[in-house]
Coordinates of C-alpha atoms (C1' of nucleotides) in Angstrom, one line a residue:
Chain A
M106 CA 83.5 -29.7 -23.0
A107 CA 82.2 -30.2 -26.5
G108 CA 78.5 -30.7 -26.3
N109 CA 75.7 -28.1 -26.2
L110 CA 75.6 -26.6 -22.8
N111 CA 71.8 -26.6 -22.9
E112 CA 71.4 -30.3 -23.4
A113 CA 71.3 -32.5 -20.4
P114 CA 73.1 -35.7 -20.8
D115 CA 70.0 -37.9 -20.7
L116 CA 67.6 -35.8 -22.7
E117 CA 67.3 -38.5 -25.3
R118 CA 63.6 -39.1 -25.2
A119 CA 61.6 -37.1 -22.8
P120 CA 58.2 -38.6 -22.2
E121 CA 55.8 -36.6 -24.4
R122 CA 53.4 -34.4 -22.5
L123 CA 49.7 -34.4 -23.4
G124 CA 50.0 -30.8 -24.5
D125 CA 52.8 -31.7 -26.9
A126 CA 50.9 -34.6 -28.3
A127 CA 47.8 -32.4 -28.8
Y128 CA 50.0 -29.8 -30.5
R129 CA 51.5 -32.4 -32.8
Q130 CA 48.1 -33.9 -33.7
M131 CA 46.6 -30.5 -34.4
K132 CA 49.5 -29.6 -36.6
E133 CA 49.1 -32.7 -38.6
R134 CA 45.4 -32.1 -39.0
I135 CA 46.0 -28.6 -40.2
I136 CA 48.6 -29.6 -42.7
R137 CA 46.5 -32.5 -43.9
G138 CA 43.5 -30.3 -44.5
V139 CA 41.3 -31.7 -41.9
Y140 CA 40.8 -28.2 -40.6
R141 CA 40.1 -25.9 -43.5
P142 CA 40.5 -22.1 -43.7
G143 CA 37.8 -20.5 -41.7
H144 CA 37.2 -23.5 -39.4
K145 CA 36.5 -22.4 -35.9
L146 CA 38.3 -24.1 -33.0
T147 CA 37.1 -24.2 -29.4
V148 CA 39.1 -25.5 -26.5
R149 CA 36.4 -28.0 -25.5
A150 CA 35.8 -29.3 -29.0
V151 CA 39.5 -29.9 -29.5
A152 CA 39.7 -31.5 -26.1
Q153 CA 37.0 -33.9 -27.1
D154 CA 38.5 -34.6 -30.6
L155 CA 41.8 -35.5 -29.1
D156 CA 40.4 -37.1 -26.0
V157 CA 42.3 -35.0 -23.5
S158 CA 41.1 -32.5 -20.9
T159 CA 40.9 -28.8 -21.6
T160 CA 44.3 -27.9 -20.3
P161 CA 46.4 -29.7 -23.0
A162 CA 43.9 -28.7 -25.6
R163 CA 44.2 -25.1 -24.6
D164 CA 48.0 -25.4 -24.6
A165 CA 48.0 -26.7 -28.1
I166 CA 45.7 -23.9 -29.4
N167 CA 47.7 -21.2 -27.7
R168 CA 50.9 -22.5 -29.1
L169 CA 49.5 -22.7 -32.6
T170 CA 48.0 -19.2 -32.2
S171 CA 51.3 -17.7 -31.1
E172 CA 53.0 -19.3 -34.1
G173 CA 50.4 -17.8 -36.5
A174 CA 49.0 -21.2 -37.5
L175 CA 45.7 -20.1 -36.0
V176 CA 44.4 -16.6 -35.6
Y177 CA 41.9 -14.7 -33.4
T178 CA 39.0 -13.3 -35.2
G179 CA 37.4 -12.2 -31.9
P180 CA 38.3 -12.3 -28.3
K181 CA 37.0 -15.8 -27.9
T182 CA 37.2 -17.1 -31.4
V183 CA 40.1 -18.9 -32.9
V184 CA 40.0 -20.0 -36.6
V185 CA 42.2 -21.5 -39.2
P186 CA 43.4 -18.4 -41.1
V187 CA 41.9 -17.3 -44.4
L188 CA 44.8 -15.8 -46.2
D189 CA 44.2 -12.6 -48.2
A190 CA 46.6 -11.3 -50.9
T191 CA 48.6 -9.4 -48.4
D192 CA 49.2 -12.3 -46.1
L193 CA 50.1 -14.5 -49.0
R194 CA 52.7 -12.0 -50.2
E195 CA 54.3 -11.7 -46.8
I196 CA 54.5 -15.4 -46.2
T197 CA 55.9 -16.0 -49.7
L198 CA 58.6 -13.3 -49.3
T199 CA 59.6 -14.9 -45.9
R200 CA 59.5 -18.4 -47.4
L201 CA 61.8 -17.4 -50.2
A202 CA 64.3 -16.0 -47.7
L203 CA 64.2 -18.9 -45.3
E204 CA 63.7 -21.8 -47.6
G205 CA 66.2 -20.3 -50.0
L206 CA 68.8 -20.2 -47.2
A207 CA 68.0 -23.7 -46.1
S208 CA 68.4 -25.0 -49.7
E209 CA 71.7 -23.3 -50.1
Q210 CA 73.0 -24.8 -46.9
A211 CA 71.6 -28.2 -47.8
A212 CA 73.5 -28.3 -51.0
Q213 CA 76.7 -28.8 -49.1
H214 CA 75.5 -31.8 -47.2
G215 CA 73.7 -33.9 -49.7
T216 CA 74.6 -37.6 -50.1
P217 CA 73.6 -40.0 -52.8
A218 CA 71.3 -41.7 -50.2
N219 CA 69.5 -38.4 -49.8
V220 CA 69.0 -38.1 -53.6
E221 CA 67.6 -41.6 -53.6
E222 CA 65.2 -40.6 -50.8
L223 CA 64.1 -37.6 -52.8
K224 CA 63.5 -39.7 -55.9
S225 CA 61.4 -42.1 -54.0
L226 CA 59.4 -39.3 -52.6
Q227 CA 58.9 -37.8 -56.1
R228 CA 57.6 -41.1 -57.3
L229 CA 55.0 -41.0 -54.5
I230 CA 54.1 -37.5 -55.5
N231 CA 53.7 -38.5 -59.1
S232 CA 51.5 -41.5 -58.6
A233 CA 49.4 -39.6 -56.0
L234 CA 48.8 -36.8 -58.5
Q235 CA 48.0 -39.3 -61.3
E236 CA 45.5 -41.1 -59.2
K237 CA 44.0 -37.8 -58.0
R238 CA 44.9 -38.4 -54.3
Y239 CA 45.6 -34.7 -53.9
A240 CA 45.9 -34.5 -50.1
E241 CA 48.5 -37.3 -50.3
A242 CA 50.4 -35.5 -53.0
L243 CA 50.6 -32.4 -50.9
W244 CA 51.8 -34.5 -47.9
H245 CA 54.6 -36.1 -49.9
N246 CA 55.5 -32.7 -51.5
K247 CA 56.0 -31.4 -48.0
E248 CA 58.2 -34.3 -47.1
F249 CA 60.2 -33.6 -50.3
H250 CA 60.9 -30.0 -49.3
F251 CA 61.7 -30.8 -45.7
T252 CA 64.0 -33.6 -46.6
I253 CA 66.1 -31.0 -48.3
Y254 CA 65.7 -28.4 -45.6
R255 CA 66.8 -30.8 -42.9
L256 CA 70.0 -31.3 -44.8
S257 CA 71.0 -27.8 -44.0
G258 CA 71.9 -28.9 -40.5
L259 CA 70.0 -25.9 -39.1
P260 CA 67.2 -27.3 -37.0
Q261 CA 65.9 -24.0 -35.7
L262 CA 65.7 -22.7 -39.2
V263 CA 63.8 -25.8 -40.2
S264 CA 61.2 -25.3 -37.5
M265 CA 60.7 -21.7 -38.5
I266 CA 60.0 -22.9 -42.0
E267 CA 57.6 -25.4 -40.6
S268 CA 55.6 -22.7 -39.0
L269 CA 55.3 -21.0 -42.3
W270 CA 54.0 -24.1 -44.0
L271 CA 51.5 -24.4 -41.2
R272 CA 50.2 -21.0 -42.2
I273 CA 49.8 -21.7 -45.9
G274 CA 49.0 -25.5 -45.6
P275 CA 45.2 -25.1 -45.2
S276 CA 45.0 -22.9 -48.2
L277 CA 46.8 -25.4 -50.4
H278 CA 43.9 -27.7 -50.1
N279 CA 41.7 -25.2 -51.9
L280 CA 43.9 -25.6 -55.0
Y281 CA 43.0 -29.0 -56.2
P282 CA 41.9 -30.5 -58.5
E283 CA 43.1 -27.7 -60.8
F284 CA 46.7 -27.7 -59.5
A285 CA 47.4 -31.2 -60.7
E286 CA 46.9 -30.3 -64.4
E287 CA 50.3 -28.9 -64.7
K288 CA 51.9 -31.6 -62.6
Y289 CA 52.5 -29.4 -59.6
G290 CA 56.2 -28.8 -59.0
V291 CA 57.5 -31.7 -60.9
R292 CA 60.0 -29.9 -63.1
N293 CA 61.4 -27.8 -60.2
H294 CA 61.8 -30.9 -58.1
E295 CA 63.8 -32.6 -60.9
I296 CA 66.1 -29.7 -61.1
A297 CA 66.4 -29.6 -57.4
M298 CA 67.5 -33.2 -57.3
E299 CA 70.1 -32.7 -60.0
S300 CA 71.4 -29.7 -58.2
L301 CA 71.8 -31.5 -55.0
E302 CA 73.6 -34.3 -56.8
E303 CA 76.0 -31.8 -58.2
R304 CA 76.2 -29.9 -54.9
D305 CA 75.3 -26.7 -56.8
A306 CA 74.0 -24.5 -54.0
A307 CA 72.9 -21.6 -56.3
S308 CA 71.0 -23.9 -58.6
L309 CA 69.3 -25.8 -55.8
R310 CA 68.2 -22.5 -54.2
A311 CA 66.9 -21.3 -57.6
A312 CA 64.9 -24.5 -58.1
M313 CA 63.3 -24.3 -54.7
E314 CA 62.5 -20.6 -55.1
N315 CA 60.9 -21.3 -58.4
D316 CA 58.8 -24.0 -56.8
I317 CA 57.7 -21.5 -54.1
R318 CA 56.9 -18.9 -56.6
D319 CA 54.8 -21.3 -58.7
G320 CA 52.8 -22.2 -55.6
Y321 CA 52.4 -18.6 -54.9
R322 CA 51.0 -17.8 -58.3
R323 CA 48.5 -20.6 -58.1
L324 CA 47.3 -19.5 -54.6
K325 CA 47.0 -15.9 -55.7
R326 CA 44.9 -16.9 -58.7
A327 CA 42.7 -19.2 -56.6
N328 CA 42.4 -16.5 -54.1
L329 CA 41.1 -14.0 -56.6
E330 CA 38.6 -16.4 -58.1
R331 CA 37.4 -17.4 -54.7
G332 CA 37.2 -13.8 -53.5
A333 CA 35.2 -12.8 -56.6
G334 CA 32.9 -15.8 -56.2
T335 CA 32.0 -15.4 -52.6
S336 CA 31.8 -11.6 -52.2
A337 CA 28.3 -11.4 -53.8
Chain B
M281 CA 34.7 -6.5 -48.8
A282 CA 38.2 -5.2 -48.6
G283 CA 39.5 -5.9 -45.1
N284 CA 41.2 -8.9 -43.8
L285 CA 38.8 -11.7 -43.4
N286 CA 40.4 -12.8 -40.2
E287 CA 39.9 -9.5 -38.4
A288 CA 36.6 -9.0 -36.6
P289 CA 35.3 -5.4 -37.0
D290 CA 35.8 -4.5 -33.3
L291 CA 39.1 -6.2 -32.6
E292 CA 40.7 -2.9 -31.8
R293 CA 41.9 -3.4 -28.3
A294 CA 41.2 -6.8 -26.8
P295 CA 41.6 -6.7 -23.1
E296 CA 45.0 -8.2 -22.3
R297 CA 44.9 -11.6 -20.8
L298 CA 47.1 -12.3 -17.8
G299 CA 49.1 -14.9 -19.8
D300 CA 49.8 -12.3 -22.5
A301 CA 50.9 -9.8 -19.9
A302 CA 53.2 -12.3 -18.3
Y303 CA 54.6 -13.2 -21.7
R304 CA 55.3 -9.6 -22.5
Q305 CA 56.9 -8.9 -19.2
M306 CA 59.1 -12.0 -19.4
K307 CA 60.2 -11.0 -22.9
E308 CA 61.2 -7.6 -21.7
R309 CA 63.2 -9.0 -18.8
I310 CA 65.0 -11.4 -21.1
I311 CA 65.9 -8.6 -23.6
R312 CA 66.9 -6.2 -20.8
G313 CA 69.2 -8.8 -19.3
V314 CA 67.4 -9.4 -16.1
Y315 CA 67.5 -13.1 -16.8
R316 CA 71.0 -14.0 -17.9
P317 CA 72.1 -17.1 -20.0
G318 CA 71.8 -20.1 -17.8
H319 CA 69.2 -18.6 -15.4
K320 CA 66.7 -21.3 -14.4
L321 CA 63.0 -20.4 -14.5
T322 CA 60.3 -22.2 -12.6
V323 CA 56.6 -21.8 -12.9
R324 CA 56.1 -20.9 -9.3
A325 CA 58.9 -18.4 -9.2
V326 CA 57.8 -16.6 -12.3
A327 CA 54.2 -16.6 -10.9
Q328 CA 55.5 -14.9 -7.8
D329 CA 57.7 -12.5 -9.6
L330 CA 54.9 -11.3 -11.8
D331 CA 52.2 -11.6 -9.1
V332 CA 49.9 -14.0 -11.0
S333 CA 48.9 -17.5 -10.5
T334 CA 50.7 -20.5 -12.0
T335 CA 48.5 -20.8 -15.0
P336 CA 49.5 -17.5 -16.7
A337 CA 53.1 -18.0 -15.7
R338 CA 53.1 -21.5 -17.2
D339 CA 51.5 -20.1 -20.3
A340 CA 54.2 -17.5 -20.7
I341 CA 57.0 -20.0 -20.1
N342 CA 55.5 -22.4 -22.6
R343 CA 55.2 -19.8 -25.2
L344 CA 58.7 -18.6 -24.7
T345 CA 60.0 -22.1 -24.9
S346 CA 58.2 -23.0 -28.1
E347 CA 59.7 -19.8 -29.6
G348 CA 63.2 -20.8 -28.6
A349 CA 63.7 -17.9 -26.2
L350 CA 63.9 -20.5 -23.4
V351 CA 65.1 -24.0 -23.6
Y352 CA 64.7 -27.3 -21.7
T353 CA 67.9 -28.7 -20.2
G354 CA 66.0 -31.4 -18.5
P355 CA 62.4 -32.6 -18.3
K356 CA 61.6 -30.1 -15.6
T357 CA 64.2 -27.5 -16.1
V358 CA 63.8 -24.5 -18.3
V359 CA 66.7 -22.0 -18.6
V360 CA 67.7 -19.0 -20.6
P361 CA 69.8 -20.5 -23.4
V362 CA 73.6 -20.5 -23.3
L363 CA 74.5 -20.2 -26.9
D364 CA 77.4 -22.2 -28.3
A365 CA 79.2 -21.5 -31.6
T366 CA 76.7 -23.6 -33.6
D367 CA 73.7 -21.9 -32.2
L368 CA 75.2 -18.6 -32.8
R369 CA 76.0 -19.4 -36.4
E370 CA 72.5 -20.6 -37.1
I371 CA 70.8 -17.7 -35.6
T372 CA 73.1 -15.3 -37.4
L373 CA 72.5 -16.9 -40.8
T374 CA 68.7 -16.7 -40.2
R375 CA 69.0 -13.1 -39.0
L376 CA 70.8 -12.1 -42.1
A377 CA 68.1 -13.7 -44.3
L378 CA 65.2 -12.2 -42.4
E379 CA 66.5 -8.9 -41.3
G380 CA 68.1 -8.4 -44.7
L381 CA 64.6 -8.9 -46.3
A382 CA 63.0 -6.6 -43.8
S383 CA 65.6 -3.9 -44.5
E384 CA 65.2 -4.2 -48.2
Q385 CA 61.4 -3.8 -48.0
A386 CA 61.7 -1.0 -45.5
A387 CA 63.7 1.1 -47.9
Q388 CA 60.6 1.6 -50.1
H389 CA 58.6 3.0 -47.3
G390 CA 60.9 5.4 -45.4
T391 CA 59.8 8.9 -44.8
P392 CA 61.8 11.9 -43.5
A393 CA 60.0 11.5 -40.2
N394 CA 61.3 8.0 -39.9
V395 CA 64.9 9.2 -40.5
E396 CA 64.4 11.8 -37.8
E397 CA 63.2 9.1 -35.4
L398 CA 66.3 7.0 -36.2
K399 CA 68.6 9.9 -35.7
S400 CA 67.0 10.6 -32.3
L401 CA 67.4 6.9 -31.4
Q402 CA 71.0 7.0 -32.5
R403 CA 71.7 10.0 -30.2
L404 CA 70.3 8.0 -27.3
I405 CA 72.5 5.1 -28.2
N406 CA 75.6 7.3 -28.4
S407 CA 75.1 9.0 -25.1
A408 CA 74.2 5.8 -23.4
L409 CA 77.5 4.3 -24.7
Q410 CA 79.5 7.3 -23.7
E411 CA 78.1 7.2 -20.1
K412 CA 78.6 3.4 -20.0
R413 CA 74.9 2.7 -19.5
Y414 CA 75.3 -0.4 -21.6
A415 CA 72.0 -2.1 -21.1
E416 CA 70.3 1.1 -22.1
A417 CA 72.4 1.3 -25.2
L418 CA 71.4 -2.2 -26.2
W419 CA 67.7 -1.3 -25.7
H420 CA 67.9 1.7 -27.9
N421 CA 69.9 -0.3 -30.4
K422 CA 67.0 -2.8 -30.6
E423 CA 64.6 0.0 -31.1
F424 CA 66.7 1.4 -33.9
H425 CA 66.7 -1.9 -35.7
F426 CA 63.0 -2.6 -35.3
T427 CA 62.0 0.9 -36.3
I428 CA 63.5 0.1 -39.6
Y429 CA 62.1 -3.5 -39.8
R430 CA 58.6 -2.2 -39.0
L431 CA 58.8 0.0 -42.1
S432 CA 58.8 -3.1 -44.2
G433 CA 55.0 -3.3 -43.6
L434 CA 55.4 -7.1 -42.9
P435 CA 54.3 -7.6 -39.4
Q436 CA 54.6 -11.4 -39.3
L437 CA 58.2 -11.1 -40.5
V438 CA 58.9 -8.5 -37.8
S439 CA 57.7 -10.8 -35.1
M440 CA 59.8 -13.7 -36.4
I441 CA 62.8 -11.4 -36.2
E442 CA 61.8 -10.5 -32.7
S443 CA 61.9 -14.1 -31.7
L444 CA 65.5 -14.3 -33.0
W445 CA 66.4 -11.3 -30.9
L446 CA 65.0 -12.9 -27.9
R447 CA 67.3 -15.8 -28.5
I448 CA 70.5 -13.7 -28.7
G449 CA 69.4 -10.9 -26.4
P450 CA 70.7 -12.4 -23.2
S451 CA 74.1 -13.2 -24.6
L452 CA 74.6 -9.6 -25.7
H453 CA 74.7 -8.6 -22.1
N454 CA 77.9 -10.5 -21.7
L455 CA 79.6 -8.3 -24.2
Y456 CA 80.1 -5.1 -22.3
P457 CA 82.0 -3.2 -21.3
E458 CA 84.3 -4.3 -24.1
F459 CA 81.9 -3.8 -26.9
A460 CA 81.6 -0.1 -26.3
E461 CA 85.2 0.6 -27.1
E462 CA 84.6 0.5 -30.8
K463 CA 81.3 2.4 -30.6
Y464 CA 79.2 -0.6 -31.3
G465 CA 77.4 -0.3 -34.6
V466 CA 77.6 3.4 -35.0
R467 CA 79.1 3.5 -38.4
N468 CA 76.7 1.0 -39.8
H469 CA 73.8 2.8 -38.4
E470 CA 74.9 6.0 -40.0
I471 CA 75.1 4.3 -43.4
A472 CA 71.7 2.8 -42.8
M473 CA 70.1 6.2 -42.2
E474 CA 71.6 7.6 -45.3
S475 CA 70.5 4.7 -47.3
L476 CA 67.0 5.0 -46.0
E477 CA 67.0 8.7 -46.9
E478 CA 68.0 7.8 -50.4
R479 CA 65.6 4.9 -50.6
D480 CA 68.6 2.7 -51.6
A481 CA 67.4 -0.8 -50.7
A482 CA 70.6 -2.7 -51.5
S483 CA 72.6 -0.3 -49.5
L484 CA 70.3 -0.4 -46.5
R485 CA 70.3 -4.1 -46.6
A486 CA 74.1 -4.2 -46.7
A487 CA 74.5 -1.8 -43.8
M488 CA 72.1 -3.8 -41.6
E489 CA 73.8 -7.1 -42.6
N490 CA 77.2 -5.6 -41.7
D491 CA 75.8 -4.6 -38.3
I492 CA 74.6 -8.1 -37.7
R493 CA 77.9 -9.6 -38.8
D494 CA 79.8 -7.2 -36.5
G495 CA 77.7 -8.3 -33.6
Y496 CA 78.3 -11.9 -34.5
R497 CA 82.0 -11.5 -34.5
R498 CA 82.0 -10.0 -31.1
L499 CA 79.7 -12.7 -29.7
K500 CA 81.9 -15.4 -31.2
R501 CA 85.0 -13.9 -29.7
A502 CA 83.4 -13.5 -26.3
N503 CA 82.1 -17.0 -26.5
L504 CA 85.6 -18.4 -27.1
E505 CA 87.1 -16.5 -24.3
R506 CA 84.4 -17.5 -21.9
G507 CA 84.5 -21.1 -23.0
A508 CA 88.2 -21.2 -22.5
G509 CA 88.0 -19.5 -19.1
T510 CA 85.2 -21.7 -17.6
S511 CA 86.2 -25.1 -18.8
A512 CA 88.9 -25.5 -16.2
Chain C
dT172 C1' 13.6 -10.2 -45.9
dT173 C1' 16.4 -7.4 -42.9
dC174 C1' 17.7 -5.2 -38.8
dA175 C1' 18.1 -4.3 -33.9
dC176 C1' 18.0 -6.1 -29.5
dA177 C1' 17.3 -9.2 -25.6
dA178 C1' 17.7 -13.8 -23.7
dT179 C1' 20.4 -17.8 -23.6
dT180 C1' 24.1 -20.7 -24.4
dT181 C1' 28.8 -21.3 -25.2
dT182 C1' 33.4 -20.2 -24.4
dG183 C1' 38.2 -18.8 -22.7
dT184 C1' 40.6 -17.8 -18.6
dT185 C1' 42.0 -18.3 -14.2
dG186 C1' 43.3 -20.4 -9.8
dC187 C1' 44.1 -24.4 -7.4
dA188 C1' 44.9 -29.2 -5.5
dA189 C1' 46.7 -33.7 -6.4
dC190 C1' 50.0 -36.5 -8.3
dA191 C1' 54.1 -38.4 -10.4
dA192 C1' 58.5 -37.3 -11.5
dA193 C1' 62.7 -34.9 -11.3
dA194 C1' 66.1 -32.1 -8.9
dA195 C1' 68.4 -30.9 -4.9
dT196 C1' 70.2 -32.3 -0.6
dG197 C1' 72.5 -35.0 2.8
dC198 C1' 75.3 -38.6 4.0
dA199 C1' 78.4 -42.5 3.9
dG200 C1' 82.4 -44.5 2.5
dC201 C1' 86.6 -43.9 0.4
Chain D
dG243 C1' 88.0 -33.5 -1.4
dC244 C1' 85.1 -36.6 -4.1
dT245 C1' 81.9 -40.1 -5.7
dG246 C1' 77.6 -42.8 -5.3
dC247 C1' 73.3 -43.4 -3.4
dA248 C1' 69.1 -42.7 -0.7
dT249 C1' 66.1 -39.2 1.1
dT250 C1' 63.7 -35.0 0.9
dT251 C1' 62.1 -31.1 -1.5
dT252 C1' 60.7 -28.9 -5.4
dT253 C1' 58.6 -28.9 -9.8
dG254 C1' 55.6 -29.4 -14.1
dT255 C1' 51.5 -31.3 -15.6
dT256 C1' 46.9 -32.2 -15.5
dG257 C1' 41.9 -32.0 -14.7
dC258 C1' 38.3 -29.3 -13.1
dA259 C1' 35.0 -25.8 -11.3
dA260 C1' 33.7 -21.0 -11.2
dC261 C1' 33.3 -16.8 -13.4
dA262 C1' 32.9 -13.1 -16.6
dA263 C1' 32.5 -12.2 -21.2
dA264 C1' 31.5 -13.2 -25.8
dA265 C1' 28.9 -15.6 -29.4
dT266 C1' 24.7 -17.4 -30.7
dT267 C1' 19.9 -17.8 -31.0
dG268 C1' 15.4 -16.1 -30.9
dT269 C1' 12.0 -12.5 -31.3
dG270 C1' 9.6 -8.8 -33.0
dA271 C1' 9.2 -4.6 -35.6
dA272 C1' 9.7 -2.3 -39.8

DNA sequence: TTCACAATTTTGTTGCAACAAAAATGCAGC
DNA sequence: GCTGCATTTTTGTTGCAACAAAATTGTGAA
């Protein structure tokens, strides 16, 4: 009796339900910036977008809402959240705790192959930044982070972190083109890769935390400018 | 323009949807130990239990499942999770990170009234333990913890913590009557209250972390015994 | 232009039936 | 008793229509 008691023997690949597929696609659209902060979502519109009936569309919206990736602004109005300074601070504090933990744990499990994978992702980030394909850079940046987090061997933790990225994801698309000027995150990523190579947990954690804090500062600045610009 | 952009002016009390009510009731049943680890849940049974149609029942189950409070053991089988050692470790690590953060932040906002509230909760815990009303003791224990966490002023963090309690909640009911012998958590709670009074963030965090680790040890022990006893 | 308010359209929720698929059951055969 | 297999029952998902409620639009007055 060694396996997880909750896993059935043949739960290898359950056929994906329409609701799950809708959820997955919505998630990707949110991260990729297809839906921007403030965008309003309706059950019927999503159903049409994804070419399913209202039930799976509603499932997906409900799930995203209960995760905090979408928010109610009225009894019948769901939108992609517009983060204010308070939200941003809360999410960042939580990210530091969770992603810090994941990084720390990851340090114990890194292999040379993982480091290679990260280097390859970093090259993709770099060239995307250089060629001003910002959305793509963000996408690879996400992959870079999660490649590390998955090394923690703590899948539930990883999915909690994912739900946090879903909350800030849309706002990140408001950062470019400015954010590329300083080569977003490059230095921190380099240190992270070195730390992983050396299995230095504290250093890896510090590098990832720095990266999160960097992003936070940029978002906060952009938020202030934006807030000042649109309030008139 | 100061308020949260996502909140509509009159979002005071949206009328509760049946699905939300079902979710809330299910959550309480899970925490209170009505549904024990391994218990199988079906849409139609839940619908009947809560006296609603299948749609809200399905909503509630789906939501709980995506939170990790319920798990699939087969394509059509949802059960209250039976935690193994790996799950337990992962949840505990995450709890330490999140509840540690919440405690730290809470220390800055505690008032004498809050301390009184905690003392009152602790009295309830003590008498429940003494009179062997274990389920009640667990309930008040939960309130004790969340009264502190809510002081953090980080509502999203609190609800992430709640989802973790939902995952371990059912397993806690397998601990008694043994767990009362050592007056579960009393000492840590006392230190926590003192720390809050003195606004000592590090000390409050340490006390809460100790409490979490204590619980973890008990669960791990009970898990081993149970595992050994049922494998034959 | 701005505001208030009424008319109209849009929208989420809910209940339910049909269907395919999975789980439970029963039954041989050993 | 136990295993393997076929039958029966149970189950989740999906699509959809009806309904009440909310959001939007349009109108007119100041």
